[in-house]
Amino acid sequence: MAWVFIVVAGLFEVAMAYSLKLSDGFSVPLPSVGFVVFSVLSFGLLAIGLKTLEVGTAYAVWTGIGAVGTAALGIVALGEDASALKIASILLIVAGVVGLNLAGGGH
């Protein structure tokens, strides 16, 4: 169950980053509030997951989901560059997260 908390926390991290982008430096109220709400949810679920999981692996998965999800969202929703190097780098992040899990970083 702890991994579910980490995965959902990572998804909230993506929402947090997207809200931050949309907030235009905290000058747009709704995305600014969304940023705060998604931040609290993300960190709260991370904290719950860390009660039983190893911090290094859980944190890497959380940030990996956030990084990959945010990069993908930027490409799909914001029209950001989707170069081969960027895609390869995203795949390397995924490989690193999978590798940490295979190394036995959780319960």
mmCIF file of C-alpha atoms in Angstrom:
data_model
loop_
_atom_site.group_PDB
_atom_site.id
_atom_site.type_symbol
_atom_site.label_atom_id
_atom_site.label_comp_id
_atom_site.label_asym_id
_atom_site.label_seq_id
_atom_site.Cartn_x
_atom_site.Cartn_y
_atom_site.Cartn_z
ATOM 1 C CA MET A 1 0.000 0.000 0.000
ATOM 2 C CA ALA A 2 2.921 2.339 0.672
ATOM 3 C CA TRP A 3 3.889 2.220 -3.003
ATOM 4 C CA VAL A 4 0.404 3.391 -3.948
ATOM 5 C CA PHE A 5 0.937 6.445 -1.740
ATOM 6 C CA ILE A 6 4.287 7.126 -3.423
ATOM 7 C CA VAL A 7 2.872 6.801 -6.945
ATOM 8 C CA VAL A 8 -0.103 9.049 -6.204
ATOM 9 C CA ALA A 9 2.231 11.517 -4.482
ATOM 10 C CA GLY A 10 4.343 11.556 -7.649
ATOM 11 C CA LEU A 11 1.262 12.299 -9.746
ATOM 12 C CA PHE A 12 0.385 15.164 -7.414
ATOM 13 C CA GLU A 13 3.947 16.400 -7.906
ATOM 14 C CA VAL A 14 3.249 16.592 -11.648
ATOM 15 C CA ALA A 15 0.051 18.552 -10.935
ATOM 16 C CA MET A 16 2.048 20.794 -8.596
ATOM 17 C CA ALA A 17 4.627 21.607 -11.273
ATOM 18 C CA TYR A 18 1.944 22.211 -13.905
ATOM 19 C CA SER A 19 0.065 24.514 -11.529
ATOM 20 C CA LEU A 20 3.279 26.377 -10.831
ATOM 21 C CA LYS A 21 3.771 26.940 -14.555
ATOM 22 C CA LEU A 22 0.174 28.111 -14.983
ATOM 23 C CA SER A 23 0.417 30.400 -11.946
ATOM 24 C CA ASP A 24 2.714 32.745 -13.909
ATOM 25 C CA GLY A 25 4.907 33.485 -10.920
ATOM 26 C CA PHE A 26 1.960 33.244 -8.506
ATOM 27 C CA SER A 27 0.137 36.052 -10.289
ATOM 28 C CA VAL A 28 -2.845 33.890 -11.352
ATOM 29 C CA PRO A 29 -4.915 32.929 -8.276
ATOM 30 C CA LEU A 30 -6.457 29.535 -9.156
ATOM 31 C CA PRO A 31 -3.253 27.811 -10.308
ATOM 32 C CA SER A 32 -1.433 29.387 -7.352
ATOM 33 C CA VAL A 33 -3.908 27.810 -4.942
ATOM 34 C CA GLY A 34 -3.662 24.564 -6.898
ATOM 35 C CA PHE A 35 0.093 24.609 -6.439
ATOM 36 C CA VAL A 36 -0.284 24.843 -2.658
ATOM 37 C CA VAL A 37 -2.968 22.134 -2.505
ATOM 38 C CA PHE A 38 -1.043 19.724 -4.756
ATOM 39 C CA SER A 39 2.172 20.391 -2.814
ATOM 40 C CA VAL A 40 0.556 19.520 0.510
ATOM 41 C CA LEU A 41 -1.052 16.390 -0.952
ATOM 42 C CA SER A 42 2.173 15.278 -2.624
ATOM 43 C CA PHE A 43 4.400 15.766 0.415
ATOM 44 C CA GLY A 44 1.755 14.340 2.747
ATOM 45 C CA LEU A 45 1.426 11.119 0.765
ATOM 46 C CA LEU A 46 5.203 10.892 0.439
ATOM 47 C CA ALA A 47 5.479 11.149 4.212
ATOM 48 C CA ILE A 48 2.936 8.351 4.678
ATOM 49 C CA GLY A 49 4.781 6.120 2.213
ATOM 50 C CA LEU A 50 8.072 6.779 3.962
ATOM 51 C CA LYS A 51 6.723 5.253 7.162
ATOM 52 C CA THR A 52 7.473 1.798 5.737
ATOM 53 C CA LEU A 53 9.675 2.279 2.661
ATOM 54 C CA GLU A 54 13.373 3.020 2.368
ATOM 55 C CA VAL A 55 13.829 6.750 1.940
ATOM 56 C CA GLY A 56 16.329 6.604 -0.930
ATOM 57 C CA THR A 57 14.258 4.384 -3.182
ATOM 58 C CA ALA A 58 10.879 5.920 -2.317
ATOM 59 C CA TYR A 59 12.176 9.449 -2.832
ATOM 60 C CA ALA A 60 13.782 8.479 -6.138
ATOM 61 C CA VAL A 61 10.518 6.947 -7.356
ATOM 62 C CA TRP A 62 8.558 10.022 -6.239
ATOM 63 C CA THR A 63 10.911 12.446 -7.959
ATOM 64 C CA GLY A 64 11.197 10.149 -10.985
ATOM 65 C CA ILE A 65 7.435 10.130 -11.457
ATOM 66 C CA GLY A 66 7.441 13.893 -11.036
ATOM 67 C CA ALA A 67 10.270 14.450 -13.480
ATOM 68 C CA VAL A 68 9.039 12.053 -16.149
ATOM 69 C CA GLY A 69 5.423 13.103 -15.757
ATOM 70 C CA THR A 70 6.226 16.797 -15.849
ATOM 71 C CA ALA A 71 8.503 16.430 -18.876
ATOM 72 C CA ALA A 72 5.846 14.402 -20.703
ATOM 73 C CA LEU A 73 3.138 16.905 -19.767
ATOM 74 C CA GLY A 74 5.327 19.731 -21.022
ATOM 75 C CA ILE A 75 5.740 17.984 -24.358
ATOM 76 C CA VAL A 76 2.090 16.997 -24.741
ATOM 77 C CA ALA A 77 0.204 19.906 -23.152
ATOM 78 C CA LEU A 78 2.607 22.813 -23.475
ATOM 79 C CA GLY A 79 4.192 22.058 -26.833
ATOM 80 C CA GLU A 80 7.706 21.799 -25.430
ATOM 81 C CA ASP A 81 10.507 20.292 -27.510
ATOM 82 C CA ALA A 82 10.459 16.497 -27.861
ATOM 83 C CA SER A 83 13.995 15.931 -29.106
ATOM 84 C CA ALA A 84 15.528 12.486 -29.236
ATOM 85 C CA LEU A 85 17.928 13.453 -26.455
ATOM 86 C CA LYS A 86 15.061 14.570 -24.212
ATOM 87 C CA ILE A 87 13.125 11.344 -24.842
ATOM 88 C CA ALA A 88 16.254 9.249 -24.219
ATOM 89 C CA SER A 89 16.901 11.134 -20.977
ATOM 90 C CA ILE A 90 13.332 10.517 -19.812
ATOM 91 C CA LEU A 91 13.803 6.814 -20.540
ATOM 92 C CA LEU A 92 17.021 6.830 -18.506
ATOM 93 C CA ILE A 93 15.122 8.258 -15.526
ATOM 94 C CA VAL A 94 12.550 5.470 -15.880
ATOM 95 C CA ALA A 95 15.349 2.888 -16.116
ATOM 96 C CA GLY A 96 16.941 4.288 -12.964
ATOM 97 C CA VAL A 97 13.711 4.097 -11.001
ATOM 98 C CA VAL A 98 13.073 0.535 -12.185
ATOM 99 C CA GLY A 99 16.658 -0.393 -11.302
ATOM 100 C CA LEU A 100 16.305 0.964 -7.782
ATOM 101 C CA ASN A 101 13.150 -1.053 -7.268
ATOM 102 C CA LEU A 102 14.783 -4.215 -8.600
ATOM 103 C CA ALA A 103 17.655 -3.647 -6.192
ATOM 104 C CA GLY A 104 15.227 -4.246 -3.345
ATOM 105 C CA GLY A 105 14.560 -0.741 -2.138
ATOM 106 C CA GLY A 106 11.119 -1.330 -0.702
ATOM 107 C CA HIS A 107 9.009 -3.519 1.520
#
